[in-house]
Amino acid sequence: MVAISNIDLVRRVPMFSVLTEAQAWTLSQSIVKKRYKRGECLVEQGGRSNALFIILAGRARVISVDSRGREVILAVLHPGDHVGEMSLIDGQPHSASVIAEVQTDVLMLGRVAFLQSLPENTSMSFSIMRGLVHRLRGADRKIESLALLDVYGRVARALLEMSEPDGAERIVRNKPSRQDLAKMVGASREMVSRVMKDFEQQSLVLDRDDGSLVVRDRIANMT
């Protein structure tokens, strides 16, 4: 197997695609590749890691736990997504934990190299800012969902946001468990199971043999 150089890894990251050859080479001297097993913690809520984490392969979930141990899933990260930049920018502890859902490869960029790269490259700074805005919009949608929608509407919106177009249908390729879906929408597993059963009876969702889930466009009427 041919080893992949750090410069090649940098070039695989969409956020770094705007760098010049010289900038990419300089950055490649500061990155570290790390592999996490399923269930391992990339960053811990309340802790400090002093690094930017960029997902190369795999999948990770962003979770927050309150003082009573109740857990909510805030987001799921896929290749190209990054996390940890807020703590690097404001110096505060991580506001959530990030856990590998499957074996996950990441690039880690230390605090000093990260902060040095921002003023040197406006496009990269804009990419970071755009990612933060995307995360803020997602938080706004979750707040709106919790405040204005019933459980049916919250589950419907979560399924739509997880799905992607596939011909004339929308598909959730990594179908969440009922428990995970409950943690995403702030409801009990029993209530979410009841909602999903109703959706199935109304043909709004359909389980496929490959483990994915078909989501009909009509489910948007629930939101």
Coordinates of N, CA and C in Angstrom, one line a residue:
M1 N 0.8 -1.2 0.0 CA 0.0 0.0 0.0 C 0.9 1.2 0.0
V2 N 0.6 2.2 -0.9 CA 1.3 3.4 -1.0 C 0.9 4.4 0.1
A3 N 1.8 4.9 0.9 CA 1.5 5.9 2.0 C 1.1 7.2 1.3
I4 N 0.1 7.8 1.9 CA -0.4 9.1 1.4 C 0.3 10.2 2.2
S5 N 0.9 11.1 1.5 CA 1.7 12.2 2.1 C 0.8 13.2 2.8
N6 N 1.3 13.9 3.7 CA 0.5 15.0 4.4 C 0.0 16.0 3.4
I7 N 0.8 16.4 2.4 CA 0.4 17.4 1.4 C -0.8 16.8 0.6
D8 N -0.8 15.5 0.3 CA -2.0 15.0 -0.4 C -3.2 15.0 0.5
L9 N -3.0 14.7 1.8 CA -4.2 14.7 2.8 C -4.7 16.1 2.9
V10 N -3.9 17.1 2.9 CA -4.3 18.5 3.0 C -5.2 18.8 1.7
R11 N -4.7 18.4 0.6 CA -5.4 18.7 -0.7 C -6.8 18.0 -0.7
R12 N -7.0 17.0 0.1 CA -8.3 16.3 0.1 C -9.3 17.0 0.9
V13 N -8.9 18.0 1.7 CA -9.9 18.7 2.6 C -10.4 19.9 1.8
P14 N -11.8 20.0 1.6 CA -12.3 21.1 0.9 C -11.9 22.5 1.4
M15 N -11.9 22.6 2.8 CA -11.5 23.8 3.4 C -10.1 24.3 3.0
F16 N -9.2 23.4 2.7 CA -7.8 23.8 2.3 C -7.6 23.9 0.8
S17 N -8.7 23.7 0.1 CA -8.5 23.7 -1.4 C -8.1 25.1 -1.9
V18 N -8.4 26.1 -1.1 CA -8.1 27.5 -1.5 C -6.6 27.9 -1.3
L19 N -5.9 27.0 -0.6 CA -4.5 27.3 -0.3 C -3.6 27.3 -1.5
T20 N -2.6 28.1 -1.6 CA -1.6 28.0 -2.6 C -0.7 26.8 -2.3
E21 N 0.2 26.4 -3.2 CA 1.1 25.3 -3.0 C 2.0 25.5 -1.8
A22 N 2.5 26.8 -1.7 CA 3.3 27.1 -0.6 C 2.6 27.0 0.8
Q23 N 1.4 27.6 0.8 CA 0.6 27.5 2.0 C 0.2 26.1 2.4
A24 N -0.2 25.3 1.4 CA -0.6 23.9 1.6 C 0.6 23.1 2.2
W25 N 1.8 23.4 1.7 CA 3.0 22.7 2.1 C 3.3 23.1 3.6
T26 N 3.2 24.4 3.9 CA 3.5 24.8 5.2 C 2.5 24.2 6.2
L27 N 1.2 24.2 5.8 CA 0.2 23.6 6.7 C 0.4 22.1 6.9
S28 N 0.9 21.4 5.8 CA 1.1 20.0 5.9 C 2.2 19.6 6.9
Q29 N 3.1 20.5 7.2 CA 4.1 20.2 8.2 C 3.6 20.3 9.7
S30 N 2.3 20.8 9.8 CA 1.8 20.9 11.2 C 0.6 20.0 11.5
I31 N 0.1 19.2 10.5 CA -1.0 18.4 10.7 C -0.6 17.0 11.2
V32 N -1.5 16.4 11.9 CA -1.3 15.0 12.4 C -2.5 14.2 12.0
K33 N -2.3 13.0 11.4 CA -3.5 12.1 11.1 C -3.7 11.2 12.3
K34 N -4.9 11.0 12.7 CA -5.2 10.1 13.8 C -6.5 9.3 13.5
R35 N -6.5 8.0 13.9 CA -7.6 7.2 13.7 C -8.3 6.9 15.0
Y36 N -9.6 7.0 15.0 CA -10.4 6.7 16.2 C -11.3 5.5 16.0
K37 N -11.4 4.6 17.0 CA -12.3 3.5 16.9 C -13.7 3.9 17.2
R38 N -14.6 3.1 16.8 CA -16.0 3.4 17.2 C -16.2 3.5 18.7
G39 N -16.9 4.6 19.1 CA -17.1 4.9 20.5 C -16.1 5.8 21.1
E40 N -14.9 6.0 20.5 CA -13.9 6.8 21.0 C -14.2 8.3 20.9
C41 N -13.7 9.1 21.9 CA -14.1 10.5 22.0 C -13.0 11.3 21.3
L42 N -13.4 12.1 20.3 CA -12.5 13.1 19.7 C -12.3 14.3 20.5
V43 N -13.3 14.9 21.0 CA -13.3 16.0 21.9 C -14.3 15.8 23.0
E44 N -14.0 16.3 24.2 CA -14.9 16.0 25.3 C -15.5 17.3 25.8
Q45 N -16.8 17.3 26.1 CA -17.5 18.5 26.6 C -16.9 18.9 27.9
G46 N -16.6 20.2 27.9 CA -16.0 20.8 29.1 C -14.4 20.7 29.1
G47 N -13.9 20.0 28.1 CA -12.4 19.9 28.1 C -11.8 20.8 27.0
R48 N -10.5 20.7 26.9 CA -9.8 21.5 25.9 C -8.8 20.5 25.1
S49 N -8.8 20.7 23.8 CA -7.9 19.8 23.0 C -6.9 20.6 22.2
N50 N -7.2 21.9 22.1 CA -6.3 22.9 21.4 C -5.9 22.4 20.0
A51 N -6.9 21.9 19.3 CA -6.7 21.4 17.9 C -8.0 21.5 17.1
L52 N -7.8 21.7 15.8 CA -8.9 21.6 14.9 C -9.0 20.2 14.3
F53 N -10.2 19.6 14.3 CA -10.3 18.2 13.9 C -11.1 18.3 12.6
I54 N -10.6 17.6 11.5 CA -11.2 17.6 10.2 C -11.5 16.1 9.9
I55 N -12.7 15.7 9.6 CA -13.1 14.4 9.3 C -12.6 14.0 7.9
L56 N -11.7 13.0 7.8 CA -11.3 12.5 6.5 C -12.2 11.3 6.1
A57 N -12.5 10.4 7.0 CA -13.3 9.2 6.6 C -14.0 8.8 7.9
G58 N -15.2 8.2 7.7 CA -16.0 7.8 8.8 C -17.1 8.7 9.2
R59 N -17.5 8.7 10.4 CA -18.7 9.5 10.9 C -18.6 9.7 12.4
A60 N -19.0 10.8 12.9 CA -19.0 11.1 14.3 C -20.2 11.9 14.7
R61 N -20.6 11.7 15.9 CA -21.8 12.5 16.4 C -21.4 13.5 17.4
V62 N -22.0 14.7 17.4 CA -21.8 15.7 18.3 C -22.9 15.6 19.4
I63 N -22.5 15.4 20.7 CA -23.5 15.3 21.7 C -23.3 16.2 22.9
S64 N -24.4 16.6 23.5 CA -24.3 17.4 24.7 C -25.0 16.6 25.9
V65 N -24.4 16.6 27.1 CA -25.0 15.9 28.2 C -25.2 16.9 29.3
D66 N -26.4 16.9 29.9 CA -26.7 17.9 31.0 C -26.2 17.3 32.4
S67 N -26.5 18.0 33.5 CA -26.0 17.6 34.8 C -26.7 16.3 35.3
R68 N -27.8 16.0 34.7 CA -28.6 14.8 35.0 C -28.3 13.6 34.2
G69 N -27.3 13.8 33.3 CA -26.9 12.7 32.4 C -27.7 12.5 31.1
R70 N -28.7 13.4 30.9 CA -29.5 13.3 29.7 C -28.7 13.8 28.5
E71 N -28.8 13.1 27.4 CA -28.0 13.3 26.3 C -28.8 13.7 25.1
V72 N -28.3 14.7 24.3 CA -29.0 15.1 23.1 C -27.9 15.1 22.0
I73 N -28.3 14.6 20.8 CA -27.5 14.6 19.6 C -27.7 15.9 18.9
L74 N -26.6 16.7 18.8 CA -26.7 18.0 18.1 C -26.5 17.9 16.6
A75 N -25.6 17.0 16.2 CA -25.3 16.9 14.8 C -24.5 15.6 14.5
V76 N -24.4 15.3 13.3 CA -23.6 14.1 12.8 C -22.6 14.7 11.8
L77 N -21.3 14.4 12.0 CA -20.3 14.9 11.1 C -19.9 13.9 10.1
H78 N -19.6 14.3 8.9 CA -19.2 13.4 7.8 C -17.8 13.9 7.2
P79 N -17.2 13.2 6.3 CA -16.0 13.6 5.7 C -16.0 15.0 5.2
G80 N -15.1 15.8 5.5 CA -15.0 17.2 5.1 C -15.5 18.2 6.2
D81 N -16.2 17.7 7.2 CA -16.7 18.5 8.3 C -15.6 18.7 9.3
H82 N -15.6 19.8 10.0 CA -14.6 20.1 11.0 C -15.2 20.5 12.3
V83 N -14.5 20.4 13.4 CA -15.0 20.7 14.7 C -13.8 21.1 15.6
G84 N -14.1 21.9 16.6 CA -13.0 22.4 17.5 C -12.6 23.8 17.3
E85 N -13.1 24.4 16.2 CA -12.6 25.8 15.9 C -13.1 26.8 16.9
M86 N -14.3 26.6 17.5 CA -14.8 27.6 18.4 C -13.9 27.7 19.6
S87 N -13.5 26.6 20.2 CA -12.6 26.6 21.3 C -11.2 27.2 21.0
L88 N -10.8 27.0 19.7 CA -9.5 27.6 19.3 C -9.6 29.1 19.2
I89 N -10.8 29.6 18.8 CA -10.9 31.0 18.6 C -11.1 31.8 19.9
D90 N -12.0 31.2 20.8 CA -12.3 32.0 22.0 C -11.6 31.4 23.2
G91 N -10.9 30.3 23.1 CA -10.2 29.8 24.2 C -11.0 29.1 25.3
Q92 N -12.3 29.0 25.1 CA -13.2 28.4 26.0 C -13.3 26.8 25.9
P93 N -13.7 26.1 26.9 CA -13.8 24.7 26.8 C -14.8 24.3 25.7
H94 N -14.7 23.0 25.3 CA -15.7 22.5 24.3 C -17.1 22.5 24.8
S95 N -18.1 22.9 24.1 CA -19.4 23.0 24.5 C -20.2 21.7 24.3
A96 N -19.5 20.7 23.6 CA -20.1 19.4 23.4 C -19.0 18.4 23.1
S97 N -19.4 17.1 23.2 CA -18.5 16.1 22.9 C -18.7 15.6 21.5
V98 N -17.6 15.0 20.9 CA -17.7 14.4 19.6 C -17.2 13.0 19.7
I99 N -18.1 12.0 19.3 CA -17.9 10.6 19.5 C -17.9 9.9 18.1
A100 N -16.9 9.1 17.8 CA -16.8 8.4 16.6 C -18.0 7.3 16.5
E101 N -18.8 7.4 15.5 CA -19.9 6.4 15.3 C -19.4 5.1 14.7
V102 N -18.4 5.3 13.9 CA -17.7 4.2 13.2 C -16.2 4.5 13.2
Q103 N -15.3 3.6 12.7 CA -13.9 3.9 12.7 C -13.8 5.2 11.8
T104 N -13.1 6.2 12.4 CA -13.1 7.5 11.8 C -11.6 8.1 11.8
D105 N -11.2 8.5 10.6 CA -9.9 9.1 10.4 C -10.0 10.6 10.4
V106 N -9.2 11.3 11.1 CA -9.2 12.8 11.2 C -7.8 13.4 10.9
L107 N -7.8 14.6 10.5 CA -6.6 15.4 10.5 C -6.7 16.4 11.7
M108 N -5.6 16.5 12.4 CA -5.6 17.4 13.5 C -4.6 18.6 13.2
L109 N -5.1 19.8 13.4 CA -4.2 21.0 13.2 C -4.2 21.7 14.5
G110 N -3.0 21.9 15.1 CA -2.8 22.5 16.4 C -3.2 24.0 16.4
R111 N -3.4 24.5 17.6 CA -3.9 25.9 17.8 C -3.0 26.9 17.1
V112 N -1.7 26.8 17.3 CA -0.8 27.8 16.8 C -0.9 27.9 15.3
A113 N -0.8 26.7 14.6 CA -0.8 26.7 13.2 C -2.2 27.2 12.7
F114 N -3.2 26.8 13.4 CA -4.6 27.2 12.9 C -4.7 28.7 13.0
L115 N -4.3 29.3 14.1 CA -4.5 30.8 14.2 C -3.5 31.5 13.3
Q116 N -2.4 31.0 13.0 CA -1.5 31.6 12.0 C -2.0 31.6 10.6
S117 N -2.7 30.5 10.3 CA -3.2 30.3 8.9 C -4.4 31.3 8.6
L118 N -5.1 31.7 9.6 CA -6.3 32.5 9.3 C -6.0 33.9 8.7
P119 N -5.1 34.7 9.3 CA -4.8 36.0 8.7 C -4.1 35.9 7.4
E120 N -3.4 34.8 7.2 CA -2.6 34.6 6.0 C -3.5 34.2 4.8
N121 N -4.7 33.8 5.0 CA -5.5 33.3 3.9 C -7.0 33.7 4.1
T122 N -7.4 34.7 3.4 CA -8.8 35.2 3.6 C -9.8 34.1 3.2
S123 N -9.5 33.4 2.2 CA -10.5 32.4 1.7 C -10.7 31.3 2.8
M124 N -9.6 30.9 3.5 CA -9.7 29.9 4.5 C -10.5 30.4 5.7
S125 N -10.2 31.7 6.0 CA -11.0 32.4 7.1 C -12.5 32.4 6.8
F126 N -12.8 32.7 5.5 CA -14.2 32.7 5.1 C -14.8 31.3 5.2
S127 N -14.0 30.3 4.9 CA -14.5 28.9 5.0 C -14.9 28.5 6.4
I128 N -14.0 28.9 7.3 CA -14.3 28.7 8.8 C -15.5 29.5 9.2
M129 N -15.6 30.7 8.8 CA -16.8 31.5 9.1 C -18.1 31.0 8.5
R130 N -18.0 30.5 7.3 CA -19.2 29.9 6.7 C -19.6 28.6 7.5
G131 N -18.6 27.8 7.9 CA -19.0 26.6 8.7 C -19.6 27.0 10.0
L132 N -19.2 28.1 10.7 CA -19.8 28.5 11.9 C -21.2 29.0 11.7
V133 N -21.4 29.7 10.6 CA -22.8 30.2 10.2 C -23.7 29.0 10.0
H134 N -23.2 28.0 9.3 CA -24.0 26.8 9.0 C -24.4 26.2 10.3
R135 N -23.5 26.1 11.3 CA -23.7 25.5 12.6 C -24.8 26.3 13.3
L136 N -24.6 27.6 13.2 CA -25.6 28.5 13.9 C -27.0 28.4 13.4
R137 N -27.1 28.3 12.0 CA -28.4 28.1 11.4 C -29.0 26.8 11.8
G138 N -28.2 25.8 12.0 CA -28.7 24.5 12.4 C -29.2 24.5 13.8
A139 N -28.5 25.3 14.7 CA -29.0 25.5 16.1 C -30.3 26.3 16.1
D140 N -30.4 27.3 15.2 CA -31.6 28.0 15.1 C -32.8 27.1 14.7
R141 N -32.6 26.2 13.8 CA -33.6 25.3 13.3 C -34.0 24.4 14.4
K142 N -33.0 23.9 15.2 CA -33.4 23.0 16.3 C -34.2 23.7 17.4
I143 N -33.8 25.0 17.7 CA -34.5 25.7 18.7 C -36.0 26.0 18.2
E144 N -36.1 26.3 16.9 CA -37.4 26.5 16.4 C -38.3 25.3 16.4
S145 N -37.6 24.1 16.1 CA -38.3 22.9 16.1 C -38.8 22.5 17.5
L146 N -38.0 22.7 18.5 CA -38.4 22.3 19.8 C -39.5 23.3 20.3
A147 N -39.4 24.5 19.9 CA -40.4 25.5 20.4 C -41.7 25.4 19.7
L148 N -41.7 25.1 18.4 CA -43.0 25.3 17.6 C -43.6 24.0 17.1
L149 N -42.8 22.9 17.0 CA -43.3 21.7 16.5 C -43.6 20.6 17.5
D150 N -44.6 19.8 17.3 CA -44.9 18.7 18.1 C -43.9 17.6 17.8
V151 N -44.0 16.4 18.4 CA -43.0 15.3 18.2 C -43.1 14.9 16.7
Y152 N -44.2 14.8 16.2 CA -44.4 14.3 14.8 C -43.6 15.3 13.9
G153 N -43.8 16.6 14.1 CA -43.1 17.6 13.3 C -41.6 17.5 13.4
R154 N -41.1 17.3 14.7 CA -39.7 17.3 15.0 C -39.1 16.1 14.3
V155 N -39.7 14.9 14.4 CA -39.2 13.7 13.8 C -39.2 13.9 12.3
A156 N -40.3 14.4 11.7 CA -40.3 14.6 10.3 C -39.2 15.5 9.8
R157 N -39.0 16.6 10.5 CA -37.9 17.5 10.1 C -36.5 16.9 10.2
A158 N -36.3 16.1 11.3 CA -35.0 15.4 11.5 C -34.8 14.5 10.3
L159 N -35.8 13.7 9.9 CA -35.6 12.8 8.8 C -35.3 13.5 7.5
L160 N -36.0 14.6 7.2 CA -35.8 15.4 6.0 C -34.4 15.9 6.0
E161 N -33.9 16.4 7.1 CA -32.5 17.0 7.2 C -31.5 15.9 7.0
M162 N -31.7 14.7 7.5 CA -30.8 13.6 7.3 C -30.8 13.0 5.9
S163 N -31.9 13.2 5.2 CA -32.0 12.5 3.9 C -31.3 13.3 2.8
E164 N -31.1 12.6 1.7 CA -30.5 13.2 0.5 C -31.3 12.7 -0.8
P165 N -31.4 13.5 -1.8 CA -32.1 13.1 -3.0 C -31.5 11.8 -3.6
D166 N -32.3 10.9 -4.1 CA -31.9 9.7 -4.8 C -32.9 9.4 -5.9
G167 N -32.7 10.0 -7.0 CA -33.7 9.9 -8.1 C -35.0 10.6 -7.7
A168 N -36.1 9.9 -7.7 CA -37.4 10.5 -7.4 C -37.7 10.5 -5.9
E169 N -36.8 9.9 -5.1 CA -37.0 9.7 -3.7 C -35.9 10.4 -2.8
R170 N -36.2 10.4 -1.6 CA -35.2 10.9 -0.6 C -34.8 9.8 0.3
I171 N -33.5 9.6 0.5 CA -33.0 8.4 1.2 C -32.1 8.9 2.5
V172 N -32.4 8.2 3.6 CA -31.5 8.3 4.8 C -30.6 7.1 4.7
R173 N -29.4 7.3 4.3 CA -28.5 6.1 4.1 C -28.0 5.5 5.4
N174 N -27.8 6.3 6.4 CA -27.4 5.8 7.7 C -28.5 6.0 8.7
K175 N -29.5 5.1 8.6 CA -30.7 5.2 9.4 C -30.4 5.1 10.9
P176 N -30.9 6.2 11.6 CA -30.6 6.2 13.1 C -31.5 5.2 13.8
S177 N -31.1 4.7 15.0 CA -31.9 3.9 15.8 C -33.0 4.8 16.4
R178 N -34.1 4.2 16.9 CA -35.2 4.9 17.5 C -34.6 5.7 18.7
Q179 N -33.7 5.1 19.5 CA -33.1 5.8 20.6 C -32.3 7.1 20.2
D180 N -31.5 6.9 19.1 CA -30.7 8.1 18.6 C -31.7 9.2 18.1
L181 N -32.7 8.7 17.4 CA -33.7 9.7 16.8 C -34.3 10.5 18.0
A182 N -34.6 9.8 19.1 CA -35.2 10.4 20.2 C -34.3 11.5 20.8
K183 N -33.0 11.2 20.8 CA -32.0 12.1 21.4 C -31.9 13.3 20.4
M184 N -32.2 13.1 19.2 CA -32.1 14.3 18.2 C -33.3 15.2 18.4
V185 N -34.4 14.7 18.7 CA -35.6 15.5 18.7 C -36.1 15.9 20.1
G186 N -35.5 15.4 21.2 CA -35.9 15.7 22.5 C -37.2 15.0 22.9
A187 N -37.3 13.7 22.7 CA -38.5 13.0 23.0 C -38.1 11.6 23.5
S188 N -39.0 10.9 24.1 CA -38.7 9.5 24.6 C -38.6 8.6 23.4
R189 N -37.9 7.5 23.6 CA -37.8 6.4 22.6 C -39.2 5.8 22.3
E190 N -40.0 5.7 23.3 CA -41.3 5.1 23.1 C -42.2 6.0 22.2
M191 N -42.1 7.3 22.4 CA -42.9 8.2 21.6 C -42.4 8.3 20.2
V192 N -41.1 8.2 20.0 CA -40.5 8.2 18.6 C -40.9 7.0 17.9
S193 N -40.9 5.8 18.6 CA -41.3 4.6 18.0 C -42.7 4.6 17.5
R194 N -43.6 5.2 18.3 CA -45.0 5.4 17.9 C -45.1 6.3 16.7
V195 N -44.4 7.4 16.7 CA -44.4 8.3 15.5 C -43.9 7.6 14.3
M196 N -42.8 6.8 14.3 CA -42.3 6.1 13.2 C -43.3 5.1 12.7
K197 N -43.9 4.4 13.6 CA -44.9 3.4 13.2 C -46.1 4.0 12.4
D198 N -46.5 5.2 12.9 CA -47.6 6.0 12.2 C -47.1 6.4 10.8
F199 N -45.9 6.9 10.7 CA -45.3 7.3 9.4 C -45.3 6.1 8.5
E200 N -44.9 4.9 9.0 CA -44.8 3.7 8.1 C -46.2 3.3 7.6
Q201 N -47.2 3.4 8.5 CA -48.6 3.1 8.2 C -49.2 4.0 7.1
Q202 N -48.7 5.3 7.2 CA -49.1 6.3 6.2 C -48.3 6.3 4.9
S203 N -47.3 5.3 4.9 CA -46.4 5.2 3.7 C -45.5 6.5 3.6
L204 N -45.3 7.2 4.7 CA -44.4 8.4 4.6 C -42.9 8.0 4.7
V205 N -42.6 6.8 5.3 CA -41.3 6.3 5.3 C -41.4 4.8 5.0
L206 N -40.3 4.3 4.4 CA -40.2 2.9 4.0 C -38.8 2.3 4.3
D207 N -38.7 1.3 5.0 CA -37.4 0.6 5.3 C -37.0 -0.2 4.0
R208 N -35.8 -0.1 3.6 CA -35.3 -0.9 2.5 C -34.4 -2.0 3.0
D209 N -34.2 -3.0 2.2 CA -33.4 -4.2 2.6 C -32.0 -3.9 2.9
D210 N -31.4 -2.8 2.3 CA -30.0 -2.4 2.5 C -29.8 -1.7 3.8
G211 N -30.9 -1.5 4.6 CA -30.7 -0.8 5.8 C -31.0 0.7 5.8
S212 N -31.2 1.2 4.6 CA -31.5 2.7 4.4 C -33.0 2.9 4.6
L213 N -33.4 4.2 4.6 CA -34.8 4.5 4.8 C -35.2 5.5 3.7
V214 N -36.4 5.2 3.1 CA -36.9 6.1 2.1 C -37.9 7.1 2.8
V215 N -37.7 8.3 2.5 CA -38.5 9.4 3.1 C -39.3 10.1 2.0
R216 N -40.6 10.0 2.1 CA -41.5 10.6 1.1 C -41.6 12.1 1.2
D217 N -41.7 12.8 0.1 CA -41.7 14.3 0.2 C -42.9 14.7 1.0
R218 N -44.0 13.9 1.0 CA -45.2 14.3 1.7 C -45.0 14.5 3.2
I219 N -43.9 14.0 3.7 CA -43.7 14.1 5.2 C -43.4 15.6 5.6
A220 N -43.0 16.4 4.6 CA -42.8 17.8 4.8 C -44.1 18.5 5.3
N221 N -45.2 17.9 5.0 CA -46.5 18.5 5.5 C -46.6 18.5 7.0
M222 N -45.8 17.6 7.6 CA -45.8 17.5 9.1 C -45.1 18.7 9.8
T223 N -44.2 19.4 9.0 CA -43.4 20.4 9.5 C -44.0 21.8 9.3

